[in-house]
Amino acid sequence: MKHFLSVLALILITTTSTHASTTQVYWHKMLPNSPMPRAIMDLISSAADELGEEKTGTAVNVGKGGVVVNTGKSGGSGTNVNVGHGGVGVNVKGKGNTQVGVGKGGVNVNTGPKGKPVVVKVHPGGSPFDYNYAATETQVHDDPHVALFFLEKDLSPGSKFDLQFTKTTSGSPFLSRSQANTIPFSSNKLPGILTRFQVEPNSITAETMKKTLVECEEPAMDGESKFCATSLESMVEFSMMSLGTRDVQASSTTVKEKSGDVEVKKTFSVAPAGVRALGGEKLVACHAQPYPYAVFFCHATGKSKAYKMALEGNDGMKVEAVAVCHLDTAKWNSKHLAFQVLKVKPGSVPVCHFLPEDHVVWSVSK
């Protein structure tokens, strides 16, 4: 793990000082009328934050069997956490402040004296945002994403939802397109990729990387276009191409006011201000994937609508949530998580879901 971090740091450190500003320039050139959403902004600044904080830098790697976390100064004080099938092992040195909580739905990791949480969810089964996949029995009962799905009829002021808004990955930073293009991104090249990052072939990190690559290579459904973006530039350009215009906007769920434990499910009500529709019936949704650097699984899935909703928690927490409603689900896997949770059949009614904090939806600007 230590070697893995050092290799990734070498890739990032050569351009960290200029990458954020260059990316900002690119964004404003391509999208002069679209504010950069929090989900993207966080990944641009995270490289500088992690490399600049020698004592509190953290890396989190997620696999189907658990999580490996390394936080702290190499060779000195710090914390190592390993979460797997066999349980939880924690080794704490020095003044680091790391807390790990393990539950049925996944693993929560909070680290560092600055109080900035790194939150990781380990989800059983396939991604709930890949509509080719059938949900496993474990996923139906244990996946925190279950609560994100709802029916369009509930999209109105006063509706109540039991939700937990968190980030689904550790927030690996964006590479520039020129950097990303020098690194193979193919399951056929996995041994070389692991060697490049000095990742043990049988480790949880390796398993996670393989899963991301394989899911990116799965064929698209009929009527779907899909693409795994390994840089912000490629995400922007795929979205523009899919929507058929350069006049696009990006949106993400944002926690406006935190209250209490953000890792606990809360009851939210749609505020009287109501629901605001984003433009058009064609969208591109980009879902963050666990990988050493930022990778987003982006897809356009036919007629869809996107909304921004003001949600108020029962403890005062306020969230500007982004929700997507898929109007035609006839070609989805009949055992997809949404159908099992909502008790509806493919193609019968529109299916909606909230976006986690680190996902992005692209729509035509109004």
Tab-separated table of C-alpha atoms in Angstrom:
chain	number	residue	atom	x	y	z
A	1	MET	CA	0.000	0.000	0.000
A	2	LYS	CA	2.859	2.342	0.873
A	3	HIS	CA	4.426	1.727	-2.538
A	4	PHE	CA	1.072	2.296	-4.225
A	5	LEU	CA	0.711	5.712	-2.595
A	6	SER	CA	4.233	6.742	-3.512
A	7	VAL	CA	3.750	5.849	-7.168
A	8	LEU	CA	0.448	7.716	-7.379
A	9	ALA	CA	2.034	10.678	-5.623
A	10	LEU	CA	4.830	10.769	-8.201
A	11	ILE	CA	2.233	10.938	-10.968
A	12	LEU	CA	0.288	13.696	-9.245
A	13	ILE	CA	2.980	15.824	-7.664
A	14	THR	CA	4.577	16.955	-10.928
A	15	THR	CA	1.452	18.846	-11.934
A	16	THR	CA	-0.476	19.428	-8.712
A	17	SER	CA	0.456	23.107	-8.534
A	18	THR	CA	-0.874	23.847	-12.023
A	19	HIS	CA	-3.490	21.145	-12.621
A	20	ALA	CA	-6.262	22.807	-10.605
A	21	SER	CA	-5.825	26.177	-12.311
A	22	THR	CA	-5.541	24.564	-15.753
A	23	THR	CA	-8.722	22.594	-15.130
A	24	GLN	CA	-10.542	25.726	-14.011
A	25	VAL	CA	-9.482	27.476	-17.219
A	26	TYR	CA	-10.679	24.498	-19.275
A	27	TRP	CA	-14.027	24.454	-17.468
A	28	HIS	CA	-14.684	28.163	-17.949
A	29	LYS	CA	-13.695	27.944	-21.612
A	30	MET	CA	-15.968	24.987	-22.348
A	31	LEU	CA	-18.769	25.806	-19.900
A	32	PRO	CA	-18.761	29.570	-19.338
A	33	ASN	CA	-22.375	29.612	-18.124
A	34	SER	CA	-22.306	26.513	-15.912
A	35	PRO	CA	-20.999	26.723	-12.336
A	36	MET	CA	-18.711	23.858	-11.382
A	37	PRO	CA	-20.628	21.495	-9.052
A	38	ARG	CA	-19.191	20.488	-5.706
A	39	ALA	CA	-18.694	16.866	-6.781
A	40	ILE	CA	-16.207	17.973	-9.444
A	41	MET	CA	-14.627	20.827	-7.503
A	42	ASP	CA	-13.698	18.486	-4.653
A	43	LEU	CA	-11.776	16.160	-6.987
A	44	ILE	CA	-9.783	19.000	-8.517
A	45	SER	CA	-8.585	20.300	-5.162
A	46	SER	CA	-8.148	16.926	-3.444
A	47	ALA	CA	-4.761	16.180	-5.035
A	48	ALA	CA	-3.238	19.340	-3.605
A	49	ASP	CA	-4.917	18.804	-0.243
A	50	GLU	CA	-3.675	15.238	0.141
A	51	LEU	CA	-0.115	15.903	-0.996
A	52	GLY	CA	0.146	19.115	1.011
A	53	GLU	CA	-0.849	17.552	4.339
A	54	GLU	CA	2.013	15.241	5.193
A	55	LYS	CA	0.639	14.253	8.574
A	56	THR	CA	-2.969	13.696	7.660
A	57	GLY	CA	-2.936	12.449	4.064
A	58	THR	CA	-5.263	9.505	3.573
A	59	ALA	CA	-5.819	6.851	0.939
A	60	VAL	CA	-8.801	4.528	0.931
A	61	ASN	CA	-9.167	1.536	-1.354
A	62	VAL	CA	-12.433	-0.342	-1.647
A	63	GLY	CA	-12.938	-3.931	-2.701
A	64	LYS	CA	-15.713	-6.477	-2.733
A	65	GLY	CA	-14.258	-7.943	0.424
A	66	GLY	CA	-13.619	-4.774	2.389
A	67	VAL	CA	-11.485	-1.669	2.682
A	68	VAL	CA	-7.813	-0.883	3.184
A	69	VAL	CA	-7.010	2.521	4.650
A	70	ASN	CA	-3.619	4.084	5.234
A	71	THR	CA	-3.439	7.485	6.888
A	72	GLY	CA	-0.543	9.410	8.320
A	73	LYS	CA	3.106	10.099	7.693
A	74	SER	CA	5.092	7.330	6.086
A	75	GLY	CA	7.427	5.723	8.578
A	76	GLY	CA	6.053	7.724	11.465
A	77	SER	CA	2.794	8.334	13.219
A	78	GLY	CA	-0.323	7.301	11.437
A	79	THR	CA	-3.094	4.778	11.256
A	80	ASN	CA	-3.580	1.603	9.261
A	81	VAL	CA	-7.031	0.086	8.982
A	82	ASN	CA	-7.920	-3.168	7.269
A	83	VAL	CA	-11.551	-4.167	6.892
A	84	GLY	CA	-12.326	-7.499	5.270
A	85	HIS	CA	-14.303	-10.683	5.531
A	86	GLY	CA	-12.448	-11.657	8.686
A	87	GLY	CA	-13.290	-8.513	10.633
A	88	VAL	CA	-11.606	-5.207	11.388
A	89	GLY	CA	-7.998	-4.541	12.282
A	90	VAL	CA	-6.859	-1.082	13.402
A	91	ASN	CA	-3.314	0.032	14.151
A	92	VAL	CA	-3.045	3.609	15.455
A	93	LYS	CA	0.176	5.506	16.099
A	94	GLY	CA	0.849	9.042	17.208
A	95	LYS	CA	-1.724	11.806	17.262
A	96	GLY	CA	-3.849	10.699	14.353
A	97	ASN	CA	-7.587	10.689	14.908
A	98	THR	CA	-9.151	7.886	12.900
A	99	GLN	CA	-12.495	6.224	13.538
A	100	VAL	CA	-13.834	3.227	11.681
A	101	GLY	CA	-17.408	1.979	11.888
A	102	VAL	CA	-18.536	-1.206	10.191
A	103	GLY	CA	-22.189	-2.030	9.535
A	104	LYS	CA	-24.281	-4.212	7.265
A	105	GLY	CA	-24.480	-1.560	4.581
A	106	GLY	CA	-20.754	-0.899	4.348
A	107	VAL	CA	-17.824	0.777	6.010
A	108	ASN	CA	-17.525	4.370	7.188
A	109	VAL	CA	-14.075	5.879	7.675
A	110	ASN	CA	-13.474	9.255	9.327
A	111	THR	CA	-9.888	10.401	9.586
A	112	GLY	CA	-7.629	13.300	10.444
A	113	PRO	CA	-7.549	16.012	13.091
A	114	LYS	CA	-8.984	18.558	10.656
A	115	GLY	CA	-12.316	16.773	10.913
A	116	LYS	CA	-12.741	16.358	7.164
A	117	PRO	CA	-14.343	12.930	6.705
A	118	VAL	CA	-13.410	10.380	4.107
A	119	VAL	CA	-16.479	8.232	3.605
A	120	VAL	CA	-16.432	4.932	1.786
A	121	LYS	CA	-19.269	2.508	1.153
A	122	VAL	CA	-18.632	-1.107	0.304
A	123	HIS	CA	-21.632	-2.301	-1.674
A	124	PRO	CA	-22.529	-5.932	-2.252
A	125	GLY	CA	-23.317	-6.936	-5.817
A	126	GLY	CA	-23.144	-4.797	-8.942
A	127	SER	CA	-23.560	-1.057	-9.170
A	128	PRO	CA	-27.209	-0.010	-8.664
A	129	PHE	CA	-26.663	2.572	-11.401
A	130	ASP	CA	-25.830	-0.043	-14.025
A	131	TYR	CA	-29.252	-1.174	-15.186
A	132	ASN	CA	-28.031	-4.416	-16.763
A	133	TYR	CA	-27.343	-5.941	-13.353
A	134	ALA	CA	-29.633	-8.112	-11.242
A	135	ALA	CA	-29.524	-7.324	-7.537
A	136	THR	CA	-28.372	-10.037	-5.173
A	137	GLU	CA	-30.421	-10.942	-2.110
A	138	THR	CA	-27.716	-9.395	0.063
A	139	GLN	CA	-27.817	-6.178	-1.920
A	140	VAL	CA	-31.596	-5.868	-1.608
A	141	HIS	CA	-31.364	-6.041	2.180
A	142	ASP	CA	-28.025	-4.366	2.925
A	143	ASP	CA	-27.140	-1.858	0.206
A	144	PRO	CA	-27.599	1.747	1.469
A	145	HIS	CA	-28.500	2.726	-2.104
A	146	VAL	CA	-31.858	0.992	-1.643
A	147	ALA	CA	-33.274	4.154	-0.060
A	148	LEU	CA	-32.260	6.305	-3.036
A	149	PHE	CA	-34.937	4.824	-5.323
A	150	PHE	CA	-38.490	6.175	-5.393
A	151	LEU	CA	-41.471	6.669	-7.717
A	152	GLU	CA	-42.173	9.853	-9.662
A	153	LYS	CA	-45.486	10.344	-7.856
A	154	ASP	CA	-43.509	11.112	-4.688
A	155	LEU	CA	-41.774	14.044	-6.346
A	156	SER	CA	-43.738	16.809	-4.605
A	157	PRO	CA	-43.451	19.217	-1.633
A	158	GLY	CA	-44.086	17.509	1.679
A	159	SER	CA	-43.012	14.037	0.521
A	160	LYS	CA	-40.806	12.252	3.049
A	161	PHE	CA	-37.752	10.066	2.436
A	162	ASP	CA	-35.442	8.164	4.780
A	163	LEU	CA	-32.022	8.933	3.326
A	164	GLN	CA	-28.315	8.952	4.064
A	165	PHE	CA	-26.348	11.366	1.861
A	166	THR	CA	-22.702	10.329	1.654
A	167	LYS	CA	-19.972	9.915	-0.902
A	168	THR	CA	-19.639	6.498	-2.517
A	169	THR	CA	-15.866	6.552	-3.132
A	170	SER	CA	-12.784	7.879	-1.354
A	171	GLY	CA	-12.581	10.893	-3.661
A	172	SER	CA	-9.509	10.009	-5.719
A	173	PRO	CA	-8.400	13.135	-7.612
A	174	PHE	CA	-8.722	13.819	-11.322
A	175	LEU	CA	-5.705	13.331	-13.536
A	176	SER	CA	-5.303	15.576	-16.541
A	177	ARG	CA	-6.262	13.944	-19.821
A	178	SER	CA	-2.636	13.835	-20.926
A	179	GLN	CA	-1.700	11.984	-17.723
A	180	ALA	CA	-4.669	9.600	-17.885
A	181	ASN	CA	-3.962	8.746	-21.523
A	182	THR	CA	-0.511	7.430	-20.614
A	183	ILE	CA	-2.003	4.826	-18.254
A	184	PRO	CA	-3.673	1.718	-19.751
A	185	PHE	CA	-7.332	1.343	-18.781
A	186	SER	CA	-8.295	-2.203	-19.736
A	187	SER	CA	-8.896	-5.427	-17.823
A	188	ASN	CA	-6.601	-7.145	-20.338
A	189	LYS	CA	-3.801	-4.896	-19.121
A	190	LEU	CA	-4.587	-5.320	-15.428
A	191	PRO	CA	-1.329	-7.136	-14.514
A	192	GLY	CA	0.701	-4.284	-15.979
A	193	ILE	CA	-1.513	-1.670	-14.322
A	194	LEU	CA	-1.055	-3.344	-10.945
A	195	THR	CA	2.697	-3.479	-11.493
A	196	ARG	CA	2.732	0.182	-12.455
A	197	PHE	CA	1.004	1.142	-9.198
A	198	GLN	CA	2.866	-1.550	-7.201
A	199	VAL	CA	-0.419	-3.148	-6.118
A	200	GLU	CA	-0.357	-6.768	-4.943
A	201	PRO	CA	-2.313	-8.920	-7.454
A	202	ASN	CA	-4.412	-10.651	-4.784
A	203	SER	CA	-5.125	-7.564	-2.697
A	204	ILE	CA	-8.455	-5.844	-2.118
A	205	THR	CA	-7.153	-2.863	-4.081
A	206	ALA	CA	-6.459	-5.089	-7.083
A	207	GLU	CA	-9.913	-6.659	-6.861
A	208	THR	CA	-11.528	-3.226	-6.761
A	209	MET	CA	-9.585	-2.001	-9.776
A	210	LYS	CA	-10.520	-5.125	-11.725
A	211	LYS	CA	-14.218	-4.712	-10.897
A	212	THR	CA	-14.207	-1.110	-12.103
A	213	LEU	CA	-12.475	-2.065	-15.361
A	214	VAL	CA	-14.818	-4.993	-16.036
A	215	GLU	CA	-17.949	-2.926	-15.389
A	216	CYS	CA	-16.628	-0.222	-17.701
A	217	GLU	CA	-16.163	-2.839	-20.437
A	218	GLU	CA	-19.641	-4.371	-20.137
A	219	PRO	CA	-21.676	-3.780	-23.320
A	220	ALA	CA	-24.275	-1.024	-23.220
A	221	MET	CA	-27.978	-1.836	-23.142
A	222	ASP	CA	-30.077	-1.245	-26.235
A	223	GLY	CA	-30.636	2.485	-26.520
A	224	GLU	CA	-27.890	3.306	-24.030
A	225	SER	CA	-24.560	4.988	-24.700
A	226	LYS	CA	-21.887	4.541	-22.041
A	227	PHE	CA	-18.327	5.618	-21.408
A	228	CYS	CA	-15.903	5.542	-18.499
A	229	ALA	CA	-14.288	8.956	-18.202
A	230	THR	CA	-10.761	8.953	-16.788
A	231	SER	CA	-10.399	12.741	-16.880
A	232	LEU	CA	-12.633	15.771	-16.517
A	233	GLU	CA	-12.008	16.692	-20.143
A	234	SER	CA	-13.255	13.346	-21.419
A	235	MET	CA	-16.337	13.547	-19.180
A	236	VAL	CA	-17.254	17.011	-20.457
A	237	GLU	CA	-16.794	16.065	-24.098
A	238	PHE	CA	-18.739	12.789	-23.825
A	239	SER	CA	-21.619	14.666	-22.200
A	240	MET	CA	-21.667	17.324	-24.907
A	241	MET	CA	-21.528	14.697	-27.647
A	242	SER	CA	-24.337	12.650	-26.075
A	243	LEU	CA	-26.578	15.682	-25.549
A	244	GLY	CA	-25.819	17.084	-28.998
A	245	THR	CA	-24.867	20.547	-27.793
A	246	ARG	CA	-22.109	22.485	-26.055
A	247	ASP	CA	-24.752	24.340	-24.048
A	248	VAL	CA	-24.849	21.953	-21.079
A	249	GLN	CA	-24.819	22.202	-17.309
A	250	ALA	CA	-23.563	19.875	-14.589
A	251	SER	CA	-25.345	19.313	-11.280
A	252	SER	CA	-24.645	17.309	-8.144
A	253	THR	CA	-26.227	16.741	-4.746
A	254	THR	CA	-24.878	19.185	-2.162
A	255	VAL	CA	-25.250	19.151	1.606
A	256	LYS	CA	-25.946	22.794	2.464
A	257	GLU	CA	-26.203	22.602	6.244
A	258	LYS	CA	-24.956	19.634	8.233
A	259	SER	CA	-26.523	18.667	11.508
A	260	GLY	CA	-25.815	15.744	13.802
A	261	ASP	CA	-24.168	12.610	12.440
A	262	VAL	CA	-24.107	12.803	8.637
A	263	GLU	CA	-23.532	9.034	8.501
A	264	VAL	CA	-26.903	8.235	10.067
A	265	LYS	CA	-30.034	7.808	7.970
A	266	LYS	CA	-32.457	10.693	8.522
A	267	THR	CA	-36.012	11.528	7.528
A	268	PHE	CA	-36.054	14.299	4.930
A	269	SER	CA	-39.045	16.285	3.686
A	270	VAL	CA	-39.268	18.061	0.348
A	271	ALA	CA	-39.308	21.758	1.264
A	272	PRO	CA	-42.229	24.028	0.330
A	273	ALA	CA	-39.964	25.656	-2.260
A	274	GLY	CA	-40.587	22.405	-4.074
A	275	VAL	CA	-38.929	20.798	-7.033
A	276	ARG	CA	-37.194	22.445	-9.973
A	277	ALA	CA	-36.844	20.602	-13.274
A	278	LEU	CA	-33.551	20.701	-15.155
A	279	GLY	CA	-33.585	21.031	-18.938
A	280	GLY	CA	-34.683	18.426	-21.475
A	281	GLU	CA	-35.581	14.735	-21.469
A	282	LYS	CA	-32.097	13.550	-22.347
A	283	LEU	CA	-29.449	13.333	-19.658
A	284	VAL	CA	-25.984	11.992	-19.021
A	285	ALA	CA	-25.421	10.595	-15.539
A	286	CYS	CA	-21.836	10.093	-14.357
A	287	HIS	CA	-21.251	7.812	-11.374
A	288	ALA	CA	-17.979	7.884	-9.406
A	289	GLN	CA	-16.084	4.572	-9.419
A	290	PRO	CA	-13.475	3.302	-6.928
A	291	TYR	CA	-10.047	3.571	-8.583
A	292	PRO	CA	-6.610	5.073	-7.783
A	293	TYR	CA	-7.575	8.233	-9.684
A	294	ALA	CA	-10.974	9.713	-10.545
A	295	VAL	CA	-13.017	7.525	-12.908
A	296	PHE	CA	-16.681	8.123	-13.732
A	297	PHE	CA	-19.049	5.641	-15.361
A	298	CYS	CA	-21.136	7.907	-17.618
A	299	HIS	CA	-24.206	6.865	-19.552
A	300	ALA	CA	-27.214	8.247	-21.402
A	301	THR	CA	-30.194	5.924	-21.032
A	302	GLY	CA	-33.024	7.274	-23.145
A	303	LYS	CA	-35.829	9.527	-21.960
A	304	SER	CA	-35.115	10.854	-18.497
A	305	LYS	CA	-35.803	13.922	-16.413
A	306	ALA	CA	-33.618	15.527	-13.778
A	307	TYR	CA	-34.723	17.636	-10.836
A	308	LYS	CA	-33.209	19.710	-8.062
A	309	MET	CA	-35.003	19.372	-4.751
A	310	ALA	CA	-34.649	21.260	-1.485
A	311	LEU	CA	-34.703	18.677	1.313
A	312	GLU	CA	-34.894	19.396	5.031
A	313	GLY	CA	-33.886	16.766	7.571
A	314	ASN	CA	-35.755	16.137	10.795
A	315	ASP	CA	-32.657	17.395	12.639
A	316	GLY	CA	-32.231	20.595	10.608
A	317	MET	CA	-29.872	19.225	7.957
A	318	LYS	CA	-30.450	20.858	4.554
A	319	VAL	CA	-29.606	19.266	1.224
A	320	GLU	CA	-29.950	20.448	-2.362
A	321	ALA	CA	-30.553	17.030	-3.863
A	322	VAL	CA	-30.391	16.046	-7.510
A	323	ALA	CA	-32.793	13.320	-8.615
A	324	VAL	CA	-33.130	11.534	-11.948
A	325	CYS	CA	-36.359	9.932	-13.186
A	326	HIS	CA	-36.063	7.317	-15.935
A	327	LEU	CA	-39.214	7.395	-18.042
A	328	ASP	CA	-38.622	4.115	-19.884
A	329	THR	CA	-37.226	1.179	-17.929
A	330	ALA	CA	-38.495	-1.589	-20.214
A	331	LYS	CA	-34.976	-2.714	-21.157
A	332	TRP	CA	-33.574	-2.808	-17.633
A	333	ASN	CA	-32.772	-6.120	-15.993
A	334	SER	CA	-36.064	-7.358	-14.519
A	335	LYS	CA	-34.269	-8.141	-11.242
A	336	HIS	CA	-32.647	-4.734	-10.917
A	337	LEU	CA	-32.514	-3.331	-7.393
A	338	ALA	CA	-35.091	-0.608	-8.154
A	339	PHE	CA	-37.806	-3.061	-9.214
A	340	GLN	CA	-37.282	-5.271	-6.181
A	341	VAL	CA	-37.381	-2.334	-3.775
A	342	LEU	CA	-40.296	-0.457	-5.362
A	343	LYS	CA	-42.306	-3.593	-6.249
A	344	VAL	CA	-42.887	-2.514	-9.851
A	345	LYS	CA	-42.192	-4.134	-13.207
A	346	PRO	CA	-39.872	-2.936	-15.993
A	347	GLY	CA	-41.546	-0.325	-18.186
A	348	SER	CA	-44.620	0.034	-15.966
A	349	VAL	CA	-43.861	3.399	-14.316
A	350	PRO	CA	-41.007	5.933	-14.270
A	351	VAL	CA	-38.313	5.028	-11.738
A	352	CYS	CA	-36.469	7.798	-9.907
A	353	HIS	CA	-33.383	7.929	-7.728
A	354	PHE	CA	-31.401	10.529	-5.837
A	355	LEU	CA	-27.752	11.019	-6.747
A	356	PRO	CA	-25.081	10.437	-4.091
A	357	GLU	CA	-22.921	13.469	-3.339
A	358	ASP	CA	-20.041	12.492	-5.620
A	359	HIS	CA	-22.092	11.722	-8.742
A	360	VAL	CA	-22.879	14.209	-11.528
A	361	VAL	CA	-25.773	14.629	-13.948
A	362	TRP	CA	-25.426	16.574	-17.184
A	363	SER	CA	-28.398	18.249	-18.865
A	364	VAL	CA	-29.081	20.812	-21.567
A	365	SER	CA	-28.945	24.335	-20.146
A	366	LYS	CA	-32.276	26.103	-19.919
